[in-house]
């Protein structure tokens, strides 16, 4: 199954992506995680991406699209994939359609997680991650940057719902509730309950 997970920052995409991908037996591919791994590994790609990420801006499409195209061509993605954090712009969605067509395939479903904005700000500002044994705040989870990321999402990524609705691929679920409840709704929406 080839699935895209959509939703604003803080909707719980990363958590749900891991669980749902496990249930579907496909790799979860997160562009945010790939970028963060490259930043910690101090690679060339990481250096290119870091300034944009810290500011809460999107990394330019030239960098992101090529990275995803390479990742989707890896053998483990032949059985399918769950994309988390990509596409984030209409241009990226069009590129994705092209990359998949080159591989002779296409998306099966686009699952959107919906959470109201007040709740997103609350979740993101309180979020901490474990790095080298310490709980730290992600640079882009600082309150001003959170507001900017939500704005970027509203302007650049939210239009993807209509784009995929028009393709007949979109399913939407509410993402408030326990992790298990949201997973159950997601699996039902994917027709795998
Ligand atoms: P969140 O969903 O919590 O905003 P992610 O981990 O998906 O966070 O992404 C973190 C940052 O990585 C984004 O703010 C952006 O700078 C960069 N990024 C991730 N995916 C993309 C993408 N598809 N296009 C451009 N930039 C991206």
XYZ file of C-alpha atoms and ligand atoms in Angstrom:
220
model
C 0.000 0.000 0.000
C 1.305 3.462 -0.917
C 0.083 6.098 1.498
C 0.742 9.776 2.197
C 0.056 11.085 5.694
C -1.024 14.745 5.781
C -1.587 17.013 8.745
C -0.248 20.129 10.448
C 2.862 20.137 12.666
C 1.886 18.626 15.998
C -0.934 16.481 14.639
C 0.956 13.341 15.638
C 2.026 12.276 12.152
C 5.400 10.901 13.278
C 3.901 8.721 16.023
C 1.061 7.434 13.873
C 3.344 6.924 10.851
C 5.498 4.417 12.761
C 2.518 2.465 14.102
C 0.461 2.446 10.906
C 3.468 1.553 8.722
C 4.191 -1.369 11.072
C 0.626 -2.614 10.712
C 0.712 -2.227 6.925
C 4.151 -3.875 6.659
C 5.679 -0.947 4.756
C 8.518 1.466 5.635
C 7.593 4.819 7.219
C 9.525 7.495 5.356
C 9.747 10.839 7.153
C 11.484 13.710 5.379
C 11.814 15.536 8.730
C 13.626 12.505 10.233
C 15.890 12.151 7.191
C 16.799 15.842 7.419
C 17.397 15.663 11.193
C 19.622 12.560 10.781
C 21.644 14.480 8.180
C 21.935 17.502 10.461
C 23.264 15.368 13.369
C 25.538 13.473 10.975
C 26.847 16.827 9.697
C 26.429 15.803 6.067
C 26.356 18.201 3.134
C 22.571 17.681 2.856
C 22.190 18.410 6.576
C 24.128 21.635 6.240
C 21.954 22.746 3.346
C 18.744 21.968 5.236
C 19.553 23.214 8.744
C 19.057 26.965 8.304
C 15.610 26.457 6.787
C 14.560 23.944 9.428
C 15.668 26.064 12.381
C 13.665 28.994 10.987
C 10.588 26.790 10.495
C 10.732 27.308 6.727
C 10.463 24.607 4.096
C 13.690 23.232 2.695
C 13.768 24.114 -1.050
C 12.094 21.616 -3.369
C 15.301 20.951 -5.376
C 16.854 19.414 -2.275
C 13.776 17.647 -0.937
C 12.369 16.151 -4.131
C 15.636 14.470 -5.195
C 16.083 13.037 -1.711
C 12.585 11.495 -1.705
C 12.939 10.174 -5.255
C 16.125 8.302 -4.240
C 14.528 6.988 -1.067
C 11.444 5.657 -2.889
C 13.658 3.812 -5.371
C 15.235 1.759 -2.555
C 14.265 -1.934 -2.476
C 12.309 -1.833 0.800
C 9.833 0.654 -0.718
C 8.826 -1.776 -3.457
C 6.104 -3.280 -1.230
C 4.764 0.206 -0.511
C 5.468 3.055 1.892
C 3.940 5.544 4.255
C 5.198 9.057 3.553
C 5.259 11.448 6.520
C 6.075 15.108 5.882
C 6.137 14.844 2.103
C 4.656 16.258 -0.045
C 4.313 19.651 1.625
C 3.650 21.797 -1.455
C 1.604 21.311 -4.620
C 4.867 21.293 -6.600
C 6.156 18.434 -4.423
C 2.889 16.531 -4.923
C 3.249 16.862 -8.682
C 6.860 15.698 -8.514
C 5.810 12.740 -6.387
C 3.198 11.742 -8.938
C 5.907 11.868 -11.621
C 8.468 9.881 -9.609
C 5.881 7.186 -8.904
C 4.754 7.092 -12.536
C 8.412 6.513 -13.502
C 8.397 3.529 -11.138
C 5.163 2.371 -12.789
C 2.944 3.040 -9.799
C 0.891 5.632 -7.895
C -0.630 6.454 -4.509
C -3.444 4.351 -3.039
C -4.631 6.696 -0.309
C -3.897 10.041 1.357
C -4.769 10.140 5.040
C -5.219 13.528 6.663
C -4.996 14.011 10.443
C -7.083 16.962 11.613
C -6.460 18.856 14.875
C -7.530 22.400 15.739
C -4.803 25.041 15.904
C -4.993 25.845 19.640
C -4.335 22.221 20.481
C -1.378 22.131 18.031
C 0.323 25.098 19.694
C -0.177 23.471 23.101
C 1.292 20.140 21.952
C 4.297 21.571 20.093
C 5.333 23.998 22.813
C 5.321 21.208 25.393
C 7.111 18.657 23.208
C 10.611 17.409 24.155
C 12.858 14.831 22.526
C 15.578 12.572 23.921
C 19.024 13.519 22.546
C 22.204 11.961 24.014
C 20.305 10.988 27.162
C 18.842 14.469 27.700
C 15.329 15.803 27.095
C 15.660 18.822 24.811
C 13.317 21.100 22.893
C 13.626 20.936 19.129
C 14.986 24.263 17.847
C 11.865 24.618 15.679
C 9.490 23.934 18.612
C 10.252 27.347 20.179
C 6.965 29.325 20.364
C 7.742 31.934 17.637
C 8.936 29.217 15.267
C 5.885 27.065 16.019
C 3.611 29.916 14.963
C 5.637 30.375 11.784
C 5.503 26.630 10.950
C 1.718 26.658 11.351
C 1.553 29.641 8.990
C 3.766 27.892 6.435
C 1.516 24.859 6.751
C -1.653 26.888 6.263
C -0.274 28.642 3.181
C 1.749 25.947 1.447
C 0.618 22.533 2.669
C -3.095 22.839 3.516
C -3.978 23.247 -0.211
C -2.884 19.621 -0.673
C -6.172 18.426 0.865
C -8.098 19.847 -2.084
C -5.480 18.577 -4.520
C -5.845 14.979 -3.284
C -9.599 15.292 -2.757
C -9.849 16.108 -6.468
C -7.869 12.951 -7.243
C -10.303 10.924 -5.141
C -7.525 9.815 -2.781
C -8.249 11.803 0.395
C -9.567 10.353 3.641
C -9.766 12.526 6.767
C -9.829 11.616 10.442
C -9.889 13.579 13.710
C -6.552 13.159 15.486
C -7.598 14.080 19.032
C -7.859 11.214 21.517
C -5.483 8.484 22.666
C -2.781 7.210 20.307
C -4.663 3.882 20.072
C -7.955 5.578 19.220
C -6.342 7.608 16.449
C -4.590 4.508 15.063
C -7.915 2.632 15.015
C -9.575 5.486 13.103
C -6.635 5.600 10.688
C -6.745 1.859 9.955
C -10.505 2.045 9.397
C -10.055 4.990 7.015
C -7.429 2.978 5.115
C -9.841 0.076 4.844
C -7.635 -2.123 7.069
C -9.637 -2.203 10.303
P 6.662 18.897 11.660
O 5.684 18.038 10.910
O 6.577 18.703 13.134
O 6.681 20.337 11.244
P 8.903 17.557 10.322
O 9.762 16.701 11.144
O 8.022 16.918 9.324
O 8.126 18.455 11.352
O 9.789 18.645 9.524
C 10.702 19.490 10.170
C 11.308 20.463 9.184
O 11.982 19.748 8.119
C 10.284 21.339 8.432
O 9.908 22.470 9.166
C 11.080 21.693 7.173
O 12.052 22.681 7.404
C 11.813 20.403 6.864
N 11.008 19.542 5.964
C 10.486 18.317 6.251
N 9.807 17.817 5.199
C 9.894 18.757 4.207
C 9.391 18.851 2.878
N 8.641 17.880 2.347
N 9.678 19.966 2.174
C 10.415 20.957 2.687
N 10.917 20.937 3.922
C 10.667 19.847 4.697
